[in-house]
PDB file of C-alpha atoms and ligand atoms in Angstrom:
ATOM      1  CA  MET A   1     -24.514  -4.113 -38.101  1.00 78.00           C
ATOM      2  CA  ARG A   2     -26.330  -5.827 -40.994  1.00 88.00           C
ATOM      3  CA  ARG A   3     -29.655  -7.547 -40.231  1.00 90.00           C
ATOM      4  CA  TYR A   4     -29.266  -9.965 -43.148  1.00 97.00           C
ATOM      5  CA  HIS A   5     -26.701 -12.364 -44.541  1.00 97.00           C
ATOM      6  CA  ILE A   6     -24.588 -11.430 -47.581  1.00 98.00           C
ATOM      7  CA  ASP A   7     -22.266 -13.461 -49.823  1.00 98.00           C
ATOM      8  CA  SER A   8     -19.970 -12.215 -52.595  1.00 98.00           C
ATOM      9  CA  LEU A   9     -20.810 -13.270 -56.154  1.00 98.00           C
ATOM     10  CA  THR A  10     -17.333 -12.753 -57.632  1.00 97.00           C
ATOM     11  CA  SER A  11     -13.934 -11.749 -56.331  1.00 96.00           C
ATOM     12  CA  THR A  12     -14.432  -8.062 -57.256  1.00 97.00           C
ATOM     13  CA  PHE A  13     -18.136  -7.187 -57.315  1.00 98.00           C
ATOM     14  CA  GLY A  14     -21.689  -8.404 -56.796  1.00 98.00           C
ATOM     15  CA  ALA A  15     -23.317  -9.896 -53.714  1.00 98.00           C
ATOM     16  CA  ARG A  16     -26.281 -12.068 -52.880  1.00 98.00           C
ATOM     17  CA  ILE A  17     -28.502 -10.966 -49.998  1.00 98.00           C
ATOM     18  CA  PHE A  18     -30.324 -13.546 -47.871  1.00 98.00           C
ATOM     19  CA  GLY A  19     -33.108 -13.065 -45.330  1.00 97.00           C
ATOM     20  CA  VAL A  20     -34.843  -9.919 -46.595  1.00 98.00           C
ATOM     21  CA  ASP A  21     -38.547  -9.791 -47.493  1.00 98.00           C
ATOM     22  CA  LEU A  22     -39.008  -6.729 -49.677  1.00 98.00           C
ATOM     23  CA  SER A  23     -42.795  -7.117 -49.821  1.00 98.00           C
ATOM     24  CA  ARG A  24     -42.930  -5.621 -46.309  1.00 97.00           C
ATOM     25  CA  PRO A  25     -41.842  -2.134 -45.291  1.00 95.00           C
ATOM     26  CA  LEU A  26     -38.187  -2.313 -44.269  1.00 96.00           C
ATOM     27  CA  GLU A  27     -36.688  -1.114 -41.030  1.00 96.00           C
ATOM     28  CA  GLU A  28     -34.555   1.957 -41.537  1.00 96.00           C
ATOM     29  CA  SER A  29     -31.372   0.118 -40.587  1.00 96.00           C
ATOM     30  CA  VAL A  30     -32.047  -2.569 -43.244  1.00 97.00           C
ATOM     31  CA  SER A  31     -32.758   0.078 -45.914  1.00 97.00           C
ATOM     32  CA  ALA A  32     -29.536   1.894 -45.029  1.00 97.00           C
ATOM     33  CA  SER A  33     -27.546  -1.364 -45.193  1.00 97.00           C
ATOM     34  CA  LEU A  34     -28.966  -2.183 -48.634  1.00 98.00           C
ATOM     35  CA  VAL A  35     -28.031   1.266 -49.944  1.00 98.00           C
ATOM     36  CA  GLY A  36     -24.530   0.917 -48.449  1.00 98.00           C
ATOM     37  CA  ASP A  37     -24.082  -2.602 -49.810  1.00 98.00           C
ATOM     38  CA  LEU A  38     -25.075  -1.495 -53.298  1.00 98.00           C
ATOM     39  CA  LEU A  39     -22.365   1.176 -53.185  1.00 98.00           C
ATOM     40  CA  LYS A  40     -19.856  -1.422 -52.001  1.00 98.00           C
ATOM     41  CA  TYR A  41     -20.799  -4.380 -54.241  1.00 98.00           C
ATOM     42  CA  ARG A  42     -22.343  -2.557 -57.272  1.00 98.00           C
ATOM     43  CA  VAL A  43     -24.772  -5.453 -58.010  1.00 98.00           C
ATOM     44  CA  LEU A  44     -27.124  -7.039 -55.445  1.00 98.00           C
ATOM     45  CA  VAL A  45     -29.108 -10.232 -56.065  1.00 98.00           C
ATOM     46  CA  ILE A  46     -32.128 -10.771 -53.793  1.00 98.00           C
ATOM     47  CA  ARG A  47     -33.959 -14.018 -54.622  1.00 98.00           C
ATOM     48  CA  GLY A  48     -37.323 -15.463 -53.629  1.00 98.00           C
ATOM     49  CA  GLN A  49     -39.274 -12.197 -53.575  1.00 98.00           C
ATOM     50  CA  SER A  50     -42.985 -11.715 -54.214  1.00 98.00           C
ATOM     51  CA  LEU A  51     -43.387  -8.081 -55.177  1.00 98.00           C
ATOM     52  CA  SER A  52     -46.435  -6.117 -56.297  1.00 98.00           C
ATOM     53  CA  HIS A  53     -45.804  -3.148 -58.578  1.00 98.00           C
ATOM     54  CA  GLU A  54     -46.333  -0.897 -55.525  1.00 98.00           C
ATOM     55  CA  ASP A  55     -43.625  -2.846 -53.642  1.00 98.00           C
ATOM     56  CA  HIS A  56     -41.265  -2.496 -56.599  1.00 98.00           C
ATOM     57  CA  ILE A  57     -41.690   1.279 -56.622  1.00 98.00           C
ATOM     58  CA  ARG A  58     -41.396   1.518 -52.818  1.00 98.00           C
ATOM     59  CA  VAL A  59     -38.132  -0.463 -52.827  1.00 98.00           C
ATOM     60  CA  SER A  60     -36.824   1.596 -55.779  1.00 98.00           C
ATOM     61  CA  ARG A  61     -37.338   4.772 -53.740  1.00 98.00           C
ATOM     62  CA  LEU A  62     -34.685   3.598 -51.271  1.00 98.00           C
ATOM     63  CA  PHE A  63     -32.238   4.555 -54.026  1.00 97.00           C
ATOM     64  CA  GLY A  64     -33.875   7.595 -55.675  1.00 97.00           C
ATOM     65  CA  GLU A  65     -36.870   8.699 -57.690  1.00 96.00           C
ATOM     66  CA  PRO A  66     -37.917   6.266 -60.488  1.00 96.00           C
ATOM     67  CA  GLU A  67     -37.806   7.707 -63.995  1.00 92.00           C
ATOM     68  CA  ILE A  68     -40.413   7.334 -66.783  1.00 91.00           C
ATOM     69  CA  HIS A  69     -38.815   5.635 -69.814  1.00 87.00           C
ATOM     70  CA  VAL A  70     -38.937   7.440 -73.160  1.00 86.00           C
ATOM     71  CA  GLN A  71     -40.527   4.334 -74.759  1.00 86.00           C
ATOM     72  CA  ASP A  72     -43.633   4.821 -72.661  1.00 90.00           C
ATOM     73  CA  GLN A  73     -45.634   2.281 -74.673  1.00 90.00           C
ATOM     74  CA  TYR A  74     -43.889  -0.362 -72.529  1.00 94.00           C
ATOM     75  CA  ALA A  75     -44.871   1.180 -69.182  1.00 96.00           C
ATOM     76  CA  VAL A  76     -47.021  -1.022 -66.955  1.00 96.00           C
ATOM     77  CA  PRO A  77     -50.567   0.396 -67.072  1.00 95.00           C
ATOM     78  CA  GLY A  78     -51.100   2.522 -63.969  1.00 96.00           C
ATOM     79  CA  PHE A  79     -47.365   2.406 -63.089  1.00 96.00           C
ATOM     80  CA  ALA A  80     -45.632   4.775 -65.480  1.00 96.00           C
ATOM     81  CA  GLN A  81     -42.267   4.286 -63.712  1.00 97.00           C
ATOM     82  CA  ILE A  82     -42.175   0.515 -64.375  1.00 98.00           C
ATOM     83  CA  VAL A  83     -41.029  -0.600 -67.813  1.00 97.00           C
ATOM     84  CA  THR A  84     -41.790  -4.092 -69.132  1.00 97.00           C
ATOM     85  CA  ILE A  85     -38.813  -6.121 -70.378  1.00 96.00           C
ATOM     86  CA  SER A  86     -39.997  -9.156 -72.313  1.00 96.00           C
ATOM     87  CA  ASN A  87     -39.646 -11.303 -75.405  1.00 94.00           C
ATOM     88  CA  ILE A  88     -43.417 -11.983 -75.462  1.00 94.00           C
ATOM     89  CA  HIS A  89     -45.328 -10.640 -78.473  1.00 92.00           C
ATOM     90  CA  ARG A  90     -49.108 -10.120 -78.484  1.00 92.00           C
ATOM     91  CA  ASN A  91     -50.847  -9.922 -81.863  1.00 92.00           C
ATOM     92  CA  GLY A  92     -47.392  -9.671 -83.429  1.00 87.00           C
ATOM     93  CA  VAL A  93     -46.413  -6.696 -81.270  1.00 88.00           C
ATOM     94  CA  PRO A  94     -43.750  -6.869 -78.504  1.00 90.00           C
ATOM     95  CA  ILE A  95     -45.113  -6.177 -75.016  1.00 94.00           C
ATOM     96  CA  GLY A  96     -41.741  -4.920 -73.753  1.00 92.00           C
ATOM     97  CA  LEU A  97     -38.191  -3.836 -74.399  1.00 89.00           C
ATOM     98  CA  TYR A  98     -35.507  -6.416 -75.296  1.00 87.00           C
ATOM     99  CA  ASP A  99     -38.043  -8.454 -77.257  1.00 82.00           C
ATOM    100  CA  GLY A 100     -35.760 -10.168 -79.781  1.00 75.00           C
ATOM    101  CA  ASP A 101     -33.803 -13.417 -79.679  1.00 77.00           C
ATOM    102  CA  ASN A 102     -30.500 -11.603 -79.675  1.00 77.00           C
ATOM    103  CA  GLU A 103     -30.650  -8.383 -77.684  1.00 80.00           C
ATOM    104  CA  GLN A 104     -27.032  -8.338 -76.641  1.00 89.00           C
ATOM    105  CA  GLU A 105     -25.897  -4.776 -76.185  1.00 93.00           C
ATOM    106  CA  TRP A 106     -23.605  -3.720 -73.344  1.00 97.00           C
ATOM    107  CA  HIS A 107     -24.882  -0.455 -71.920  1.00 96.00           C
ATOM    108  CA  THR A 108     -25.635   1.645 -68.873  1.00 96.00           C
ATOM    109  CA  ASP A 109     -29.327   2.415 -68.433  1.00 94.00           C
ATOM    110  CA  LEU A 110     -30.485   5.789 -69.751  1.00 92.00           C
ATOM    111  CA  SER A 111     -27.025   6.924 -70.845  1.00 95.00           C
ATOM    112  CA  PHE A 112     -28.861   8.809 -73.604  1.00 93.00           C
ATOM    113  CA  ARG A 113     -30.031  11.315 -70.978  1.00 93.00           C
ATOM    114  CA  PRO A 114     -27.975  14.389 -70.017  1.00 93.00           C
ATOM    115  CA  ALA A 115     -28.411  13.437 -66.339  1.00 91.00           C
ATOM    116  CA  MET A 116     -27.841   9.726 -66.154  1.00 86.00           C
ATOM    117  CA  SER A 117     -29.540   7.144 -64.018  1.00 87.00           C
ATOM    118  CA  SER A 118     -28.031   5.896 -60.811  1.00 95.00           C
ATOM    119  CA  VAL A 119     -29.673   2.581 -59.989  1.00 98.00           C
ATOM    120  CA  SER A 120     -31.886   0.006 -61.764  1.00 98.00           C
ATOM    121  CA  LEU A 121     -34.051  -2.681 -60.165  1.00 98.00           C
ATOM    122  CA  LEU A 122     -35.082  -5.628 -62.358  1.00 98.00           C
ATOM    123  CA  TYR A 123     -37.675  -8.108 -61.067  1.00 98.00           C
ATOM    124  CA  SER A 124     -38.348 -11.470 -62.705  1.00 98.00           C
ATOM    125  CA  VAL A 125     -41.903 -12.744 -63.235  1.00 98.00           C
ATOM    126  CA  ILE A 126     -41.433 -15.337 -66.016  1.00 98.00           C
ATOM    127  CA  ALA A 127     -37.952 -16.862 -66.298  1.00 98.00           C
ATOM    128  CA  PRO A 128     -36.749 -18.792 -69.373  1.00 97.00           C
ATOM    129  CA  GLU A 129     -35.453 -22.325 -68.776  1.00 96.00           C
ATOM    130  CA  SER A 130     -32.603 -21.577 -71.104  1.00 96.00           C
ATOM    131  CA  GLY A 131     -30.888 -18.336 -72.139  1.00 95.00           C
ATOM    132  CA  GLY A 132     -31.915 -14.769 -71.346  1.00 96.00           C
ATOM    133  CA  GLU A 133     -29.314 -14.231 -68.606  1.00 97.00           C
ATOM    134  CA  THR A 134     -28.410 -10.660 -67.733  1.00 98.00           C
ATOM    135  CA  ARG A 135     -24.646 -10.149 -67.730  1.00 98.00           C
ATOM    136  CA  PHE A 136     -23.012  -7.435 -65.625  1.00 98.00           C
ATOM    137  CA  ALA A 137     -19.541  -6.002 -66.151  1.00 98.00           C
ATOM    138  CA  ASP A 138     -17.533  -4.434 -63.342  1.00 98.00           C
ATOM    139  CA  THR A 139     -16.450  -1.291 -65.180  1.00 98.00           C
ATOM    140  CA  THR A 140     -14.902   0.038 -61.961  1.00 98.00           C
ATOM    141  CA  THR A 141     -12.313  -2.716 -61.544  1.00 98.00           C
ATOM    142  CA  ALA A 142     -11.871  -2.757 -65.327  1.00 98.00           C
ATOM    143  CA  TYR A 143     -10.913   0.931 -65.169  1.00 98.00           C
ATOM    144  CA  ASP A 144      -8.520   0.363 -62.246  1.00 98.00           C
ATOM    145  CA  ASP A 145      -6.820  -2.443 -64.201  1.00 98.00           C
ATOM    146  CA  LEU A 146      -6.160  -0.404 -67.366  1.00 98.00           C
ATOM    147  CA  PRO A 147      -2.466   0.138 -68.142  1.00 97.00           C
ATOM    148  CA  ALA A 148      -1.459   3.566 -66.771  1.00 97.00           C
ATOM    149  CA  GLY A 149      -0.895   5.105 -70.221  1.00 96.00           C
ATOM    150  CA  LEU A 150      -4.304   4.063 -71.506  1.00 97.00           C
ATOM    151  CA  ARG A 151      -5.960   5.192 -68.266  1.00 97.00           C
ATOM    152  CA  ALA A 152      -4.416   8.654 -68.636  1.00 96.00           C
ATOM    153  CA  ARG A 153      -5.571   8.797 -72.258  1.00 96.00           C
ATOM    154  CA  VAL A 154      -9.218   7.855 -71.621  1.00 98.00           C
ATOM    155  CA  ASP A 155      -9.430  10.107 -68.544  1.00 97.00           C
ATOM    156  CA  GLY A 156      -9.491  13.107 -70.855  1.00 94.00           C
ATOM    157  CA  LEU A 157     -11.949  11.803 -73.466  1.00 98.00           C
ATOM    158  CA  SER A 158     -15.708  12.109 -73.974  1.00 98.00           C
ATOM    159  CA  ALA A 159     -18.164  10.241 -76.196  1.00 98.00           C
ATOM    160  CA  VAL A 160     -21.457  10.987 -77.934  1.00 98.00           C
ATOM    161  CA  HIS A 161     -24.336   8.801 -76.677  1.00 98.00           C
ATOM    162  CA  SER A 162     -27.173   8.632 -79.171  1.00 96.00           C
ATOM    163  CA  MET A 163     -30.457   6.764 -78.819  1.00 93.00           C
ATOM    164  CA  VAL A 164     -31.158   7.495 -82.495  1.00 93.00           C
ATOM    165  CA  HIS A 165     -27.826   5.879 -83.452  1.00 93.00           C
ATOM    166  CA  LEU A 166     -28.663   2.859 -81.234  1.00 92.00           C
ATOM    167  CA  PHE A 167     -32.000   2.350 -82.992  1.00 89.00           C
ATOM    168  CA  GLU A 168     -30.426   2.709 -86.430  1.00 89.00           C
ATOM    169  CA  ARG A 169     -27.828   0.047 -85.594  1.00 89.00           C
ATOM    170  CA  GLN A 170     -30.397  -2.308 -84.083  1.00 85.00           C
ATOM    171  CA  ALA A 171     -32.764  -1.865 -87.054  1.00 84.00           C
ATOM    172  CA  ALA A 172     -29.916  -2.797 -89.427  1.00 84.00           C
ATOM    173  CA  ASP A 173     -29.787  -6.251 -87.733  1.00 81.00           C
ATOM    174  CA  ASN A 174     -33.495  -6.580 -87.006  1.00 79.00           C
ATOM    175  CA  PRO A 175     -35.866  -4.956 -89.537  1.00 78.00           C
ATOM    176  CA  ALA A 176     -38.814  -5.815 -87.217  1.00 76.00           C
ATOM    177  CA  LYS A 177     -37.433  -3.490 -84.519  1.00 79.00           C
ATOM    178  CA  VAL A 178     -40.180  -1.054 -83.503  1.00 81.00           C
ATOM    179  CA  PRO A 179     -38.794   2.420 -84.350  1.00 85.00           C
ATOM    180  CA  LEU A 180     -38.870   5.463 -82.086  1.00 88.00           C
ATOM    181  CA  THR A 181     -41.803   7.760 -82.813  1.00 91.00           C
ATOM    182  CA  ASP A 182     -41.014  11.328 -83.925  1.00 91.00           C
ATOM    183  CA  ALA A 183     -42.076  12.568 -80.476  1.00 91.00           C
ATOM    184  CA  GLN A 184     -39.736  10.061 -78.792  1.00 89.00           C
ATOM    185  CA  ARG A 185     -36.830  11.033 -81.066  1.00 92.00           C
ATOM    186  CA  ALA A 186     -37.392  14.668 -80.156  1.00 92.00           C
ATOM    187  CA  GLN A 187     -36.975  13.766 -76.468  1.00 91.00           C
ATOM    188  CA  VAL A 188     -33.557  12.165 -76.942  1.00 92.00           C
ATOM    189  CA  PRO A 189     -31.086  14.479 -78.684  1.00 95.00           C
ATOM    190  CA  ASP A 190     -27.492  13.197 -78.683  1.00 97.00           C
ATOM    191  CA  VAL A 191     -25.572  13.877 -75.460  1.00 97.00           C
ATOM    192  CA  VAL A 192     -21.871  13.931 -74.572  1.00 98.00           C
ATOM    193  CA  HIS A 193     -20.551  12.107 -71.493  1.00 98.00           C
ATOM    194  CA  PRO A 194     -16.997  11.519 -70.284  1.00 98.00           C
ATOM    195  CA  LEU A 195     -15.567   8.061 -71.048  1.00 98.00           C
ATOM    196  CA  VAL A 196     -14.551   7.829 -67.412  1.00 98.00           C
ATOM    197  CA  ARG A 197     -16.766   8.973 -64.623  1.00 96.00           C
ATOM    198  CA  ARG A 198     -16.259   9.460 -60.944  1.00 97.00           C
ATOM    199  CA  HIS A 199     -18.909   7.951 -58.699  1.00 97.00           C
ATOM    200  CA  PRO A 200     -20.559  10.768 -56.736  1.00 96.00           C
ATOM    201  CA  ARG A 201     -20.790   8.667 -53.545  1.00 97.00           C
ATOM    202  CA  THR A 202     -17.722   6.408 -53.550  1.00 98.00           C
ATOM    203  CA  GLY A 203     -15.338   8.647 -55.523  1.00 98.00           C
ATOM    204  CA  ARG A 204     -14.195   5.622 -57.571  1.00 98.00           C
ATOM    205  CA  ARG A 205     -13.746   5.962 -61.320  1.00 98.00           C
ATOM    206  CA  SER A 206     -15.272   3.626 -63.901  1.00 98.00           C
ATOM    207  CA  LEU A 207     -15.479   3.309 -67.662  1.00 98.00           C
ATOM    208  CA  LEU A 208     -18.693   4.611 -69.196  1.00 98.00           C
ATOM    209  CA  LEU A 209     -19.114   2.615 -72.389  1.00 98.00           C
ATOM    210  CA  GLY A 210     -22.014   1.516 -74.604  1.00 97.00           C
ATOM    211  CA  GLU A 211     -21.674  -1.045 -77.357  1.00 95.00           C
ATOM    212  CA  LEU A 212     -24.237   0.400 -79.777  1.00 95.00           C
ATOM    213  CA  ILE A 213     -25.311   3.668 -78.219  1.00 96.00           C
ATOM    214  CA  ILE A 214     -21.968   5.477 -78.533  1.00 97.00           C
ATOM    215  CA  ARG A 215     -21.738   7.200 -81.886  1.00 97.00           C
ATOM    216  CA  ASN A 216     -18.105   8.288 -81.549  1.00 97.00           C
ATOM    217  CA  ILE A 217     -15.415   9.616 -79.242  1.00 98.00           C
ATOM    218  CA  VAL A 218     -15.277  13.393 -79.454  1.00 98.00           C
ATOM    219  CA  GLY A 219     -12.234  14.748 -81.302  1.00 98.00           C
ATOM    220  CA  LEU A 220     -10.996  11.421 -82.737  1.00 98.00           C
ATOM    221  CA  GLY A 221     -11.223  10.301 -86.363  1.00 98.00           C
ATOM    222  CA  GLU A 222     -13.705   7.516 -87.123  1.00 97.00           C
ATOM    223  CA  SER A 223     -11.261   4.604 -87.220  1.00 98.00           C
ATOM    224  CA  GLU A 224      -9.340   5.754 -84.140  1.00 98.00           C
ATOM    225  CA  SER A 225     -12.594   6.226 -82.248  1.00 98.00           C
ATOM    226  CA  THR A 226     -13.959   2.806 -83.295  1.00 97.00           C
ATOM    227  CA  GLY A 227     -10.650   1.102 -82.522  1.00 98.00           C
ATOM    228  CA  LEU A 228     -10.380   2.596 -79.041  1.00 98.00           C
ATOM    229  CA  LEU A 229     -14.007   1.802 -78.210  1.00 98.00           C
ATOM    230  CA  GLU A 230     -13.530  -1.809 -79.333  1.00 98.00           C
ATOM    231  CA  GLN A 231     -10.365  -2.094 -77.249  1.00 98.00           C
ATOM    232  CA  LEU A 232     -12.100  -0.713 -74.132  1.00 98.00           C
ATOM    233  CA  HIS A 233     -15.155  -2.923 -74.623  1.00 98.00           C
ATOM    234  CA  ALA A 234     -13.070  -6.054 -75.080  1.00 98.00           C
ATOM    235  CA  HIS A 235     -11.177  -5.193 -71.884  1.00 98.00           C
ATOM    236  CA  ALA A 236     -14.220  -4.311 -69.742  1.00 98.00           C
ATOM    237  CA  THR A 237     -16.233  -7.376 -70.785  1.00 98.00           C
ATOM    238  CA  ALA A 238     -13.453  -9.930 -70.278  1.00 98.00           C
ATOM    239  CA  GLU A 239     -14.808 -12.858 -68.241  1.00 97.00           C
ATOM    240  CA  ARG A 240     -12.855 -11.798 -65.122  1.00 98.00           C
ATOM    241  CA  TYR A 241     -15.028  -8.652 -64.861  1.00 98.00           C
ATOM    242  CA  VAL A 242     -18.390 -10.306 -65.672  1.00 98.00           C
ATOM    243  CA  TYR A 243     -21.139 -11.809 -63.510  1.00 98.00           C
ATOM    244  CA  SER A 244     -23.877 -13.593 -65.464  1.00 98.00           C
ATOM    245  CA  HIS A 245     -27.254 -13.743 -63.735  1.00 98.00           C
ATOM    246  CA  ARG A 246     -29.453 -16.713 -64.594  1.00 98.00           C
ATOM    247  CA  TRP A 247     -33.002 -15.656 -63.764  1.00 98.00           C
ATOM    248  CA  ALA A 248     -35.488 -17.461 -61.520  1.00 98.00           C
ATOM    249  CA  VAL A 249     -39.005 -16.236 -60.828  1.00 98.00           C
ATOM    250  CA  GLY A 250     -38.958 -13.868 -57.836  1.00 98.00           C
ATOM    251  CA  ASP A 251     -35.388 -12.604 -58.335  1.00 98.00           C
ATOM    252  CA  LEU A 252     -34.778  -8.905 -57.828  1.00 98.00           C
ATOM    253  CA  VAL A 253     -31.426  -7.676 -59.106  1.00 98.00           C
ATOM    254  CA  VAL A 254     -30.362  -4.154 -58.202  1.00 98.00           C
ATOM    255  CA  TRP A 255     -27.359  -2.560 -59.894  1.00 98.00           C
ATOM    256  CA  ASP A 256     -25.435   0.673 -59.746  1.00 98.00           C
ATOM    257  CA  ASN A 257     -25.347   2.177 -63.248  1.00 98.00           C
ATOM    258  CA  ARG A 258     -22.605   4.557 -62.094  1.00 97.00           C
ATOM    259  CA  ALA A 259     -20.186   1.674 -61.609  1.00 98.00           C
ATOM    260  CA  THR A 260     -21.220  -1.182 -63.948  1.00 98.00           C
ATOM    261  CA  MET A 261     -22.708  -1.913 -67.349  1.00 98.00           C
ATOM    262  CA  HIS A 262     -24.908  -4.833 -68.424  1.00 98.00           C
ATOM    263  CA  THR A 263     -26.458  -6.680 -71.332  1.00 97.00           C
ATOM    264  CA  ALA A 264     -29.254  -9.135 -72.007  1.00 96.00           C
ATOM    265  CA  SER A 265     -28.251 -12.502 -73.522  1.00 95.00           C
ATOM    266  CA  PRO A 266     -29.817 -14.464 -76.377  1.00 93.00           C
ATOM    267  CA  CYS A 267     -33.095 -16.251 -75.634  1.00 94.00           C
ATOM    268  CA  ASP A 268     -35.053 -18.275 -78.171  1.00 93.00           C
ATOM    269  CA  ARG A 269     -38.472 -16.690 -77.917  1.00 91.00           C
ATOM    270  CA  THR A 270     -40.169 -19.441 -79.912  1.00 92.00           C
ATOM    271  CA  ARG A 271     -39.352 -21.768 -76.980  1.00 95.00           C
ATOM    272  CA  HIS A 272     -38.897 -19.652 -73.851  1.00 96.00           C
ATOM    273  CA  GLN A 273     -40.814 -16.704 -72.483  1.00 96.00           C
ATOM    274  CA  ARG A 274     -39.129 -14.021 -70.434  1.00 97.00           C
ATOM    275  CA  LEU A 275     -40.904 -11.290 -68.457  1.00 97.00           C
ATOM    276  CA  LEU A 276     -39.301  -8.819 -66.094  1.00 98.00           C
ATOM    277  CA  TYR A 277     -40.178  -5.393 -64.738  1.00 98.00           C
ATOM    278  CA  ARG A 278     -37.594  -2.631 -64.393  1.00 98.00           C
ATOM    279  CA  THR A 279     -37.429   0.645 -62.582  1.00 98.00           C
ATOM    280  CA  THR A 280     -34.534   3.037 -63.065  1.00 97.00           C
ATOM    281  CA  VAL A 281     -33.908   5.808 -60.605  1.00 96.00           C
ATOM    282  CA  MET A 282     -32.104   9.066 -61.243  1.00 91.00           C
TER     283      MET A 282
HETATM  284  C1  LIG B 301     -31.796  -3.939 -69.161  1.00 67.47           C
HETATM  285  O1  LIG B 301     -30.939  -3.609 -69.945  1.00 67.47           O
HETATM  286  O2  LIG B 301     -32.145  -3.213 -68.265  1.00 67.47           O
HETATM  287  C2  LIG B 301     -32.434  -5.308 -69.277  1.00 67.47           C
HETATM  288  C3  LIG B 301     -31.441  -6.368 -69.415  1.00 67.47           C
HETATM  289  C4  LIG B 301     -32.074  -7.685 -69.723  1.00 67.47           C
HETATM  290  O3  LIG B 301     -33.136  -7.745 -70.368  1.00 67.47           O
HETATM  291  O4  LIG B 301     -31.479  -8.709 -69.368  1.00 67.47           O
END
């Protein structure tokens, strides 16, 4: 039996958890319920938390071992596993990832790795009064809802995920984008992943997409590949599959990268600051 209260966020995915204080060590039964509820709901929202970096890492370990991000210049000093997500610039230099006014890019965290991440935990420290929501798409229900013919087609396809391609596309829109260093580029060769993956714990299938990070679908010509990717993206990000999280200070949002994708939303950084810390576990 659960030792906390839980409410659904949408009719297909996402839940809000009430009555859990993550700054204290959790009883084993509560930890097990949180892990089970993440598998069931795919996105968990836990508000009103007051977490130190140590707490953030301890809670992350309920789900797996936190990874060190390739852009290690944004790691929190002394906490290599925590990456800063922020639109704040100091001396003209961004202090974190997603620093621009328009960082919309549907993706699954670390899909540029051969072994992909399982879970991310994003904790809000400064919340903008306007904009900067994180939007989540239920790529599991979106897959289930595909017409049978299209489902059979995408089941057999794979796509190239490329961090280098992502940076090239972002730099085309934003010349101030800080490029990858040569050493960072060397760590992220292109990788191939199936377009549909089966969740290792639930067995459910979901679409594995990426708005800017996918270079192409293997074996298709350029226009066919682009057309199919656009069709799948439009389907998976239709409002009926999306939950948009408006941040408040102290929110922790935990999501299952094996069953969802997400994007930041525009935030005018001349008017509103945004600061969050993220761990991503493998
Ligand atoms: C992320 O992609 O992990 C961060 C999303 C956001 O900044 O809203």
